[in-house]
Amino acid sequence: MLKRLRYIFFVLIAFCSTAKATELVKINEYTNIHDNKLELLLEFDIAPDWHIFAPYEQEFGAPLKIEWKNIAGNDVLEESYSKTKRYTQEMISFDGYETKAFYKSTINLFDDEYTNIKIQWMVCKDECINQEKELKIDKKNTPDFYNKINQSKNYFISNDFVSELRLGVVLLMAFIGGIILNLMPCIFPVLSVKIISLVKMSDEQRSIEALFYSIGVVVSMLVIAGLLYGLRIFDETVGWGFHMQSPYFVAFMFVLFVILTLLMLDVININNSFLSRFAFLHFENHKVNAFMTGLLAVVIATPCTAPFMGAAIAYALMAPIYIYFPVFCALGLGYALPFAIIAWNPLRLKKILPKPGKWMNVLKKILSIPLIFTCIWLFWVLLAQLGFVVSGKNLKWQEYSSARVEQALENKQPVFIDFTAKWCITCMVNKQAALQSDVMAKIVKKRNILLLRADVTNKDEKINKALNFYGRASVPLYVYYDGKSDDYLILPQILTSGILQEYLQ
């Protein structure tokens, strides 16, 4: 305890004083001019046994801050920091760097010969020192820029396989993940009714439906991608489906699905044009009808993460902008593909289905059953966000904290972390099928595994940053430490008892 207080004392002293930059942290800059843009790489050489802190707020220490002084924020096209590591000093855990760290960015070029960057950091060993330095970046090509970029690559690569994937593979994963999204229970009934309605359309109408539905899906995906990208520029740690952390949005979704369910059951019949469009089911204009259905399909899919999709999105969120948006575009195209194929090639569908008649109304009522369960689920999520629901626990799960992970690893105890949310359908299925199973209970008892649950039903910055640490931006995420080292395994997003035995035994 005295060591901990001593370290906190030095950190507090450092916050109250600023020292001139010394050779404790030496900064080298490398620049390159390409396509009317300036690429910058900063290399931080940190003195032996000293460390600096990660570029985000933590319980202790001042974050590394890099600020462009004489250019507009929207002219910083991209920027990223090298991967942080977890350290423990004087019984305090934190993320940071020792020996070496990197920062790279790309900006639009201006007529000025120079641009300035202000850098602030705290460097610690037996004491902590606040330091800052302002660099005048010369807009020219540094001869060894590309050599240094190649040398720094390993520092930016996560120890997760996602960062090692080639772009083509990631695009394929996003595309396949988009296709699988169509099978989610809150999406499938709505699209099924739309598909059945194709039987009554002419060839021209079906082509319009396919085209504008696909456009609606892709546009909606790109809008979501743009919002995520914009929020991350302002240091908001967000990922796929995280808008479900808002009880206002969940309440909106609940009302929307109640309306959809009542329409499917023919309990209500909306003639008002505005409400009809709000329901996203029936439009007089086929183009608007198809486009709005595409928008709805994406909105109702956001709580779900399909296989392959989570890894692809995590890769995109760590990638430059010219990779980021194509990944989301591939996700949208995959999501739109099944409906588009059926709309453009309805002959097989006509052979399978009987002629339009009363059976369509019966089928609508059958398909409304998953929507009823979706309404119940959304209401349960809303109650949980408002604090009225406490999950049952067959196994003893503790609330996630990095300190608990560190303490368990020091004691050589295995750790299993469940990153989850009550609005995540895949998480709920995995919980019932695997995490609360007898197989899981036996493995936990045999290996004395510490079970930690990181719940992001409501917004939690610490958990969001932990997701980033593991190279993910969505849930579910399952992380396992075997207790023998600080290395960890990331389990598949779809769990079974067999998968748990394979990874945890």
Coordinates of C-alpha atoms in Angstrom, one line a residue:
M1 CA 0.0 0.0 0.0
L2 CA 2.9 2.4 0.8
K3 CA 4.3 1.7 -2.7
R4 CA 1.0 2.5 -4.3
L5 CA 0.6 5.8 -2.3
R6 CA 4.2 6.7 -3.2
Y7 CA 3.5 6.2 -7.0
I8 CA 0.2 8.2 -6.8
F9 CA 2.1 11.0 -5.0
F10 CA 4.7 11.2 -7.8
V11 CA 1.9 11.3 -10.4
L12 CA 0.1 14.1 -8.6
I13 CA 3.3 16.0 -8.3
A14 CA 3.9 15.6 -12.0
F15 CA 0.4 17.1 -12.8
C16 CA 1.4 20.2 -10.9
S17 CA 4.7 20.7 -12.7
T18 CA 6.0 20.6 -16.3
A19 CA 9.6 19.9 -17.2
K20 CA 11.4 20.8 -20.4
A21 CA 11.7 17.8 -22.8
T22 CA 14.9 15.9 -22.1
E23 CA 16.5 12.9 -23.6
L24 CA 14.2 10.7 -21.5
V25 CA 11.9 10.9 -24.5
K26 CA 13.5 11.6 -27.9
I27 CA 11.2 12.4 -30.8
N28 CA 12.1 11.8 -34.4
E29 CA 9.9 12.9 -37.3
Y30 CA 9.7 11.4 -40.8
T31 CA 7.6 12.9 -43.6
N32 CA 6.5 12.1 -47.1
I33 CA 4.6 14.1 -49.8
H34 CA 2.1 12.1 -51.8
D35 CA -1.0 13.0 -53.8
N36 CA -1.0 16.5 -52.4
K37 CA -1.0 15.1 -48.9
L38 CA 1.6 15.1 -46.1
E39 CA 2.3 11.8 -44.4
L40 CA 4.0 12.0 -40.9
L41 CA 5.5 9.4 -38.7
L42 CA 6.7 10.3 -35.2
E43 CA 9.0 7.9 -33.4
F44 CA 9.3 8.2 -29.6
D45 CA 12.5 6.7 -28.2
I46 CA 12.0 6.3 -24.5
A47 CA 14.9 6.0 -22.0
P48 CA 15.4 2.5 -20.4
D49 CA 13.2 1.7 -17.5
W50 CA 11.0 4.8 -18.1
H51 CA 7.5 4.7 -19.6
I52 CA 4.8 7.1 -21.0
F53 CA 1.1 6.7 -20.9
A54 CA -1.4 5.7 -23.6
P55 CA -3.2 8.4 -25.6
Y56 CA -6.4 8.2 -23.6
E57 CA -7.5 9.1 -20.1
Q58 CA -6.9 6.5 -17.4
E59 CA -7.2 6.3 -13.6
F60 CA -3.6 7.5 -13.2
G61 CA -1.1 9.4 -15.4
A62 CA -1.5 12.0 -18.1
P63 CA -2.2 10.7 -21.6
L64 CA 0.0 11.3 -24.6
K65 CA -1.5 14.2 -26.5
I66 CA -0.6 15.3 -30.1
E67 CA -2.2 18.5 -31.4
W68 CA -1.9 20.0 -34.8
K69 CA -1.5 23.8 -34.2
N70 CA -2.1 25.6 -37.5
I71 CA -4.5 23.4 -39.5
A72 CA -8.2 22.7 -39.3
G73 CA -9.3 19.5 -37.6
N74 CA -11.1 18.2 -40.7
D75 CA -7.9 18.4 -42.7
V76 CA -6.3 15.7 -40.5
L77 CA -7.4 12.8 -42.8
E78 CA -6.3 10.0 -40.5
E79 CA -4.1 9.4 -37.5
S80 CA -3.2 6.4 -35.3
Y81 CA -1.0 5.4 -32.4
S82 CA 1.0 2.3 -32.0
K83 CA -0.4 -0.5 -29.9
T84 CA -0.2 0.0 -26.2
K85 CA 0.8 -2.6 -23.6
R86 CA -0.5 -3.2 -20.1
Y87 CA 1.9 -2.5 -17.3
T88 CA 1.8 -2.8 -13.5
Q89 CA 4.0 -0.6 -11.3
E90 CA 3.7 -0.1 -7.6
M91 CA 0.5 -2.1 -7.7
I92 CA -1.1 0.2 -10.3
S93 CA -2.1 -1.1 -13.7
F94 CA -2.2 1.2 -16.8
D95 CA -1.7 1.2 -20.5
G96 CA 1.3 2.8 -22.0
Y97 CA 4.6 2.5 -23.8
E98 CA 8.2 1.8 -22.9
T99 CA 11.3 1.8 -25.1
K100 CA 9.5 2.9 -28.3
A101 CA 6.2 4.3 -29.5
F102 CA 4.9 5.6 -32.9
Y103 CA 2.3 8.1 -34.2
K104 CA 1.4 8.4 -37.8
S105 CA -1.1 10.7 -39.6
T106 CA -2.0 12.1 -43.0
I107 CA -3.0 15.7 -43.6
N108 CA -4.0 17.9 -46.5
L109 CA -1.1 20.0 -47.8
F110 CA -1.2 23.8 -47.6
D111 CA 0.9 26.6 -49.1
D112 CA 2.8 27.2 -45.9
E113 CA 6.3 25.7 -45.7
Y114 CA 5.9 24.4 -42.2
T115 CA 3.2 23.2 -39.9
N116 CA 3.5 22.9 -36.1
I117 CA 2.6 20.0 -33.7
K118 CA 2.4 20.3 -29.9
I119 CA 3.2 17.1 -28.0
Q120 CA 2.5 16.6 -24.3
W121 CA 3.3 13.5 -22.2
M122 CA 4.1 12.2 -18.8
V123 CA 7.2 10.1 -18.4
C124 CA 7.6 8.0 -15.2
K125 CA 10.1 5.8 -13.5
D126 CA 10.8 6.4 -9.7
E127 CA 9.2 9.8 -10.3
C128 CA 6.9 11.3 -12.9
I129 CA 7.7 14.3 -15.1
N130 CA 5.3 16.2 -17.3
Q131 CA 6.9 17.2 -20.6
E132 CA 5.9 18.9 -23.8
K133 CA 7.5 19.8 -27.0
E134 CA 6.5 21.8 -30.1
L135 CA 7.8 20.5 -33.4
K136 CA 8.0 22.5 -36.7
I137 CA 7.2 19.9 -39.3
D138 CA 9.1 20.6 -42.6
K139 CA 6.9 19.7 -45.6
K140 CA 9.4 17.7 -47.5
N141 CA 10.3 14.1 -48.3
T142 CA 12.5 12.3 -45.7
P143 CA 14.8 9.9 -47.5
D144 CA 14.3 7.0 -45.0
F145 CA 10.5 7.5 -44.6
Y146 CA 9.5 4.2 -46.1
N147 CA 12.2 2.3 -44.3
K148 CA 11.0 3.7 -41.0
I149 CA 7.4 3.0 -41.9
N150 CA 8.3 -0.7 -42.6
Q151 CA 10.2 -0.9 -39.3
S152 CA 7.2 0.5 -37.4
K153 CA 4.6 -1.8 -38.8
N154 CA 4.9 -4.4 -36.1
Y155 CA 4.2 -1.8 -33.5
F156 CA 0.8 -1.0 -35.1
I157 CA -0.2 -4.6 -35.6
S158 CA -2.5 -6.1 -32.9
N159 CA -1.6 -9.5 -31.5
D160 CA -5.0 -10.5 -32.8
F161 CA -5.2 -12.2 -36.2
V162 CA -7.5 -9.4 -37.5
S163 CA -4.7 -7.0 -38.1
E164 CA -2.8 -9.5 -40.2
L165 CA -5.6 -10.1 -42.7
R166 CA -5.3 -8.8 -46.2
L167 CA -7.8 -6.4 -47.5
G168 CA -9.3 -8.8 -50.0
V169 CA -10.0 -11.4 -47.2
V170 CA -11.5 -8.7 -45.0
L171 CA -13.8 -7.5 -47.8
L172 CA -14.9 -11.1 -48.3
M173 CA -15.6 -11.6 -44.6
A174 CA -17.7 -8.5 -44.5
F175 CA -19.6 -9.6 -47.6
I176 CA -20.3 -13.1 -46.2
G177 CA -21.2 -11.6 -42.8
G178 CA -23.7 -9.3 -44.5
I179 CA -25.4 -12.3 -46.2
I180 CA -25.7 -14.2 -42.9
L181 CA -27.3 -11.1 -41.3
N182 CA -30.5 -11.8 -43.3
L183 CA -31.1 -14.9 -41.1
M184 CA -31.5 -12.9 -37.9
P185 CA -35.0 -13.4 -36.3
C186 CA -35.9 -9.7 -36.3
I187 CA -35.0 -9.2 -39.9
F188 CA -36.1 -12.5 -41.6
P189 CA -39.9 -12.0 -41.1
V190 CA -40.0 -8.5 -42.6
L191 CA -37.9 -9.5 -45.6
S192 CA -39.9 -12.7 -46.1
V193 CA -43.1 -10.7 -46.5
K194 CA -41.3 -8.4 -49.0
I195 CA -40.0 -11.4 -50.9
I196 CA -43.5 -13.1 -51.1
S197 CA -44.9 -9.8 -52.3
L198 CA -42.6 -10.1 -55.4
V199 CA -44.8 -12.8 -56.8
K200 CA -47.6 -10.3 -57.5
M201 CA -45.2 -7.8 -59.2
S202 CA -44.3 -7.4 -62.8
D203 CA -40.8 -7.9 -64.1
E204 CA -40.2 -4.2 -64.2
Q205 CA -41.5 -3.6 -60.7
R206 CA -39.3 -6.5 -59.3
S207 CA -36.2 -4.9 -60.9
I208 CA -37.0 -1.6 -59.3
E209 CA -37.5 -3.3 -56.0
A210 CA -34.1 -5.1 -56.2
L211 CA -32.2 -2.0 -57.3
F212 CA -33.6 0.5 -54.8
Y213 CA -33.6 -1.9 -51.9
S214 CA -29.9 -2.6 -52.5
I215 CA -29.2 1.2 -52.8
G216 CA -31.1 1.8 -49.5
V217 CA -29.1 -0.9 -47.7
V218 CA -25.7 0.4 -49.0
V219 CA -26.5 4.0 -48.4
S220 CA -27.7 3.2 -44.8
M221 CA -24.5 1.2 -44.1
L222 CA -22.3 4.1 -45.4
V223 CA -24.2 6.6 -43.3
I224 CA -23.7 4.4 -40.2
A225 CA -20.0 4.1 -41.1
G226 CA -19.7 7.9 -41.5
L227 CA -21.3 8.5 -38.1
L228 CA -19.0 6.0 -36.4
Y229 CA -16.0 7.6 -38.1
G230 CA -17.1 11.1 -37.2
L231 CA -17.6 10.1 -33.5
R232 CA -14.2 8.4 -33.3
I233 CA -12.6 11.6 -34.6
F234 CA -14.0 13.3 -31.5
D235 CA -12.5 10.6 -29.3
E236 CA -15.8 8.7 -28.8
T237 CA -15.1 5.0 -28.4
V238 CA -17.9 3.5 -30.4
G239 CA -18.5 0.4 -32.6
W240 CA -21.2 -1.6 -34.4
G241 CA -24.5 -1.6 -32.6
F242 CA -23.4 0.7 -29.8
H243 CA -26.3 3.1 -30.5
M244 CA -28.4 0.4 -28.7
Q245 CA -26.8 1.7 -25.5
S246 CA -29.2 4.6 -25.7
P247 CA -32.6 3.8 -24.0
Y248 CA -34.2 6.4 -26.2
F249 CA -33.2 4.5 -29.3
V250 CA -34.3 1.2 -27.8
A251 CA -37.6 2.7 -27.0
F252 CA -37.9 3.9 -30.6
M253 CA -37.1 0.4 -31.8
F254 CA -39.7 -1.1 -29.4
V255 CA -42.4 1.2 -30.7
L256 CA -41.4 0.5 -34.3
F257 CA -41.5 -3.3 -33.9
V258 CA -44.9 -3.1 -32.1
I259 CA -46.2 -1.3 -35.2
L260 CA -44.7 -3.8 -37.5
T261 CA -46.1 -6.7 -35.5
L262 CA -49.6 -5.2 -35.5
L263 CA -49.4 -4.6 -39.2
M264 CA -48.3 -8.2 -39.8
L265 CA -51.3 -9.5 -37.7
D266 CA -53.7 -7.1 -39.5
V267 CA -54.7 -5.6 -36.2
I268 CA -54.2 -2.1 -37.6
N269 CA -54.3 -0.9 -41.1
I270 CA -52.5 2.4 -41.7
N271 CA -53.8 4.5 -44.4
N272 CA -52.0 7.7 -43.4
S273 CA -49.2 8.3 -45.9
F274 CA -46.7 9.5 -43.2
L275 CA -47.4 6.6 -40.8
S276 CA -47.3 4.1 -43.7
R277 CA -43.8 5.3 -44.6
F278 CA -42.8 5.2 -40.9
A279 CA -43.8 1.6 -40.8
F280 CA -41.7 0.9 -43.9
L281 CA -44.0 -1.7 -45.2
H282 CA -46.4 -0.3 -47.9
F283 CA -45.6 2.5 -50.3
E284 CA -47.4 3.6 -53.4
N285 CA -44.1 4.5 -55.0
H286 CA -42.1 1.3 -55.6
K287 CA -38.8 3.1 -55.6
V288 CA -39.4 4.7 -52.2
N289 CA -40.9 1.5 -50.9
A290 CA -37.8 -0.5 -51.8
F291 CA -35.3 2.2 -50.6
M292 CA -37.0 2.6 -47.2
T293 CA -37.2 -1.1 -46.7
G294 CA -33.4 -1.2 -47.3
L295 CA -32.9 1.5 -44.7
L296 CA -35.1 -0.3 -42.2
A297 CA -33.4 -3.6 -42.8
V298 CA -30.0 -2.1 -41.8
V299 CA -31.5 -0.3 -38.7
I300 CA -33.0 -3.5 -37.3
A301 CA -29.8 -5.4 -38.1
T302 CA -27.5 -3.2 -36.0
P303 CA -28.0 -5.1 -32.7
C304 CA -26.7 -8.3 -34.4
T305 CA -23.2 -9.3 -35.3
A306 CA -22.9 -12.2 -37.7
P307 CA -19.9 -14.6 -38.0
F308 CA -17.0 -13.0 -40.0
M309 CA -18.6 -9.6 -39.6
G310 CA -17.2 -8.6 -36.2
A311 CA -13.6 -9.3 -37.3
A312 CA -14.1 -7.3 -40.6
I313 CA -15.5 -4.3 -38.8
A314 CA -12.7 -4.4 -36.2
Y315 CA -10.2 -4.3 -39.0
A316 CA -12.0 -1.4 -40.7
L317 CA -12.1 0.7 -37.5
M318 CA -8.3 0.4 -37.2
A319 CA -7.7 1.0 -40.9
P320 CA -7.3 4.2 -43.0
I321 CA -10.4 5.9 -44.5
Y322 CA -9.8 4.4 -47.9
I323 CA -10.1 0.9 -46.5
Y324 CA -12.7 1.8 -43.8
F325 CA -15.6 2.7 -46.1
P326 CA -15.1 -0.2 -48.7
V327 CA -15.5 -2.7 -45.8
F328 CA -18.8 -1.3 -44.8
C329 CA -19.8 -1.1 -48.5
A330 CA -19.0 -4.8 -48.9
L331 CA -21.1 -5.5 -45.7
G332 CA -24.0 -3.7 -47.3
L333 CA -23.7 -5.4 -50.6
G334 CA -23.6 -8.8 -48.9
Y335 CA -26.7 -7.9 -46.9
A336 CA -28.6 -6.8 -49.9
L337 CA -27.6 -9.7 -52.2
P338 CA -30.2 -12.4 -51.2
F339 CA -33.2 -10.2 -51.7
A340 CA -31.8 -8.7 -54.9
I341 CA -31.1 -12.2 -56.4
I342 CA -34.7 -13.4 -55.7
A343 CA -36.2 -10.2 -57.0
W344 CA -34.2 -10.4 -60.3
N345 CA -34.8 -14.2 -60.6
P346 CA -38.2 -15.0 -59.3
L347 CA -38.9 -18.0 -61.5
R348 CA -37.7 -20.5 -58.8
L349 CA -39.8 -18.7 -56.2
K350 CA -42.9 -19.0 -58.3
K351 CA -42.4 -22.7 -58.7
I352 CA -42.1 -23.2 -54.9
L353 CA -44.9 -20.9 -53.8
P354 CA -48.6 -21.4 -54.7
K355 CA -50.6 -18.7 -56.4
P356 CA -51.3 -15.6 -54.2
G357 CA -54.3 -16.2 -51.9
K358 CA -55.4 -16.6 -48.2
W359 CA -52.2 -18.6 -47.4
M360 CA -50.2 -15.3 -47.6
N361 CA -52.2 -13.9 -44.7
V362 CA -51.7 -17.1 -42.7
L363 CA -47.9 -17.0 -43.4
K364 CA -47.8 -13.3 -42.3
K365 CA -49.2 -14.3 -39.0
I366 CA -46.7 -17.2 -38.6
L367 CA -43.9 -14.8 -39.5
S368 CA -45.2 -12.3 -36.9
I369 CA -44.2 -14.7 -34.1
P370 CA -40.4 -13.8 -34.2
L371 CA -41.5 -10.1 -34.3
I372 CA -43.5 -10.7 -31.1
F373 CA -40.5 -12.2 -29.4
T374 CA -38.4 -9.2 -30.7
C375 CA -40.8 -6.8 -29.0
I376 CA -40.6 -8.7 -25.8
W377 CA -36.8 -8.7 -26.0
L378 CA -36.6 -5.0 -26.7
F379 CA -38.9 -4.2 -23.8
W380 CA -36.6 -6.4 -21.6
V381 CA -33.5 -4.5 -22.8
L382 CA -35.2 -1.2 -22.1
L383 CA -36.1 -2.3 -18.5
A384 CA -32.5 -3.5 -18.0
Q385 CA -31.1 -0.2 -19.2
L386 CA -33.4 1.6 -16.7
G387 CA -32.2 -0.7 -13.9
F388 CA -35.3 -2.9 -13.5
V389 CA -33.8 -6.2 -14.6
V390 CA -31.1 -8.2 -12.9
S391 CA -29.8 -11.2 -14.9
G392 CA -29.9 -14.6 -13.4
K393 CA -26.5 -16.2 -12.7
N394 CA -26.0 -20.0 -12.8
L395 CA -22.2 -19.4 -12.7
K396 CA -20.5 -16.8 -10.5
W397 CA -19.6 -14.0 -12.9
Q398 CA -17.9 -10.9 -11.6
E399 CA -17.9 -7.4 -13.1
Y400 CA -15.0 -6.8 -15.5
S401 CA -12.1 -4.6 -14.5
S402 CA -8.5 -4.6 -15.7
A403 CA -7.3 -4.7 -12.1
R404 CA -9.1 -8.1 -11.6
V405 CA -7.5 -9.4 -14.8
E406 CA -4.0 -8.3 -13.6
Q407 CA -4.5 -9.7 -10.2
A408 CA -5.6 -13.1 -11.5
L409 CA -2.7 -13.3 -14.0
E410 CA -0.2 -12.5 -11.1
N411 CA -1.8 -15.5 -9.3
K412 CA -1.5 -17.7 -12.4
Q413 CA -5.3 -18.0 -12.5
P414 CA -7.0 -18.5 -15.8
V415 CA -9.4 -15.7 -16.8
F416 CA -12.5 -15.8 -19.2
I417 CA -13.9 -12.4 -20.2
D418 CA -17.4 -12.1 -21.7
F419 CA -17.9 -8.8 -23.5
T420 CA -21.7 -8.7 -24.0
A421 CA -24.9 -6.6 -24.0
K422 CA -28.5 -7.3 -23.4
W423 CA -29.3 -5.8 -26.8
C424 CA -27.0 -8.3 -28.5
I425 CA -29.0 -11.2 -29.8
T426 CA -25.9 -13.3 -30.6
C427 CA -24.7 -12.8 -27.0
M428 CA -28.0 -14.0 -25.6
V429 CA -27.9 -17.2 -27.8
N430 CA -24.3 -17.9 -26.8
K431 CA -25.1 -17.4 -23.1
Q432 CA -28.0 -19.9 -23.2
A433 CA -26.3 -22.4 -25.5
A434 CA -22.8 -22.4 -24.1
L435 CA -21.8 -20.0 -21.3
Q436 CA -24.4 -21.2 -18.8
S437 CA -24.1 -24.9 -19.8
D438 CA -23.0 -27.8 -17.6
V439 CA -19.9 -28.2 -19.8
M440 CA -18.9 -24.6 -19.0
A441 CA -19.5 -25.2 -15.3
K442 CA -17.4 -28.3 -15.2
I443 CA -14.5 -26.6 -17.0
V444 CA -14.6 -23.5 -14.8
K445 CA -14.6 -25.7 -11.6
K446 CA -11.8 -28.0 -12.9
R447 CA -9.5 -25.1 -14.0
N448 CA -10.6 -22.5 -11.4
I449 CA -11.3 -20.0 -14.1
L450 CA -12.2 -16.4 -13.1
L451 CA -15.3 -15.4 -15.0
L452 CA -15.6 -11.7 -15.8
R453 CA -18.5 -10.1 -17.6
A454 CA -18.0 -6.8 -19.4
D455 CA -21.6 -5.5 -20.1
V456 CA -22.0 -2.6 -22.5
T457 CA -25.8 -2.6 -22.4
N458 CA -25.3 1.0 -21.3
K459 CA -22.3 3.1 -22.4
D460 CA -19.1 2.3 -20.5
E461 CA -15.9 4.0 -21.7
K462 CA -13.6 1.7 -19.7
I463 CA -15.2 -1.4 -21.4
N464 CA -15.1 0.3 -24.8
K465 CA -11.4 1.0 -24.4
A466 CA -10.9 -2.6 -23.4
L467 CA -12.6 -3.7 -26.6
N468 CA -10.2 -1.5 -28.5
F469 CA -7.3 -3.1 -26.6
Y470 CA -8.3 -6.5 -27.9
G471 CA -8.8 -5.1 -31.5
R472 CA -12.6 -5.3 -31.5
A473 CA -15.3 -2.7 -31.9
S474 CA -18.4 -4.8 -31.3
V475 CA -19.9 -7.5 -29.1
P476 CA -19.9 -10.4 -28.6
L477 CA -16.2 -10.8 -27.8
Y478 CA -14.8 -13.7 -25.7
V479 CA -11.2 -13.5 -24.4
Y480 CA -9.4 -16.2 -22.5
Y481 CA -6.1 -16.2 -20.6
D482 CA -4.8 -19.6 -19.6
G483 CA -3.0 -18.3 -16.6
K484 CA 0.4 -19.4 -17.7
S485 CA 1.3 -16.1 -19.5
D486 CA 0.0 -12.7 -20.4
D487 CA -1.0 -14.1 -23.9
Y488 CA -4.7 -14.4 -24.6
L489 CA -7.0 -16.2 -27.1
I490 CA -10.0 -14.8 -28.8
L491 CA -12.8 -17.3 -29.2
P492 CA -15.2 -17.5 -32.1
Q493 CA -18.3 -15.3 -32.0
I494 CA -20.7 -18.3 -32.2
L495 CA -20.1 -20.5 -29.2
T496 CA -20.9 -24.2 -28.6
S497 CA -19.9 -26.6 -25.8
G498 CA -17.4 -28.2 -28.1
I499 CA -15.7 -24.8 -28.9
L500 CA -15.5 -24.1 -25.1
Q501 CA -13.9 -27.5 -24.5
E502 CA -11.4 -26.9 -27.4
Y503 CA -10.3 -23.5 -26.2
L504 CA -10.5 -23.8 -22.4
Q505 CA -9.4 -27.3 -21.6

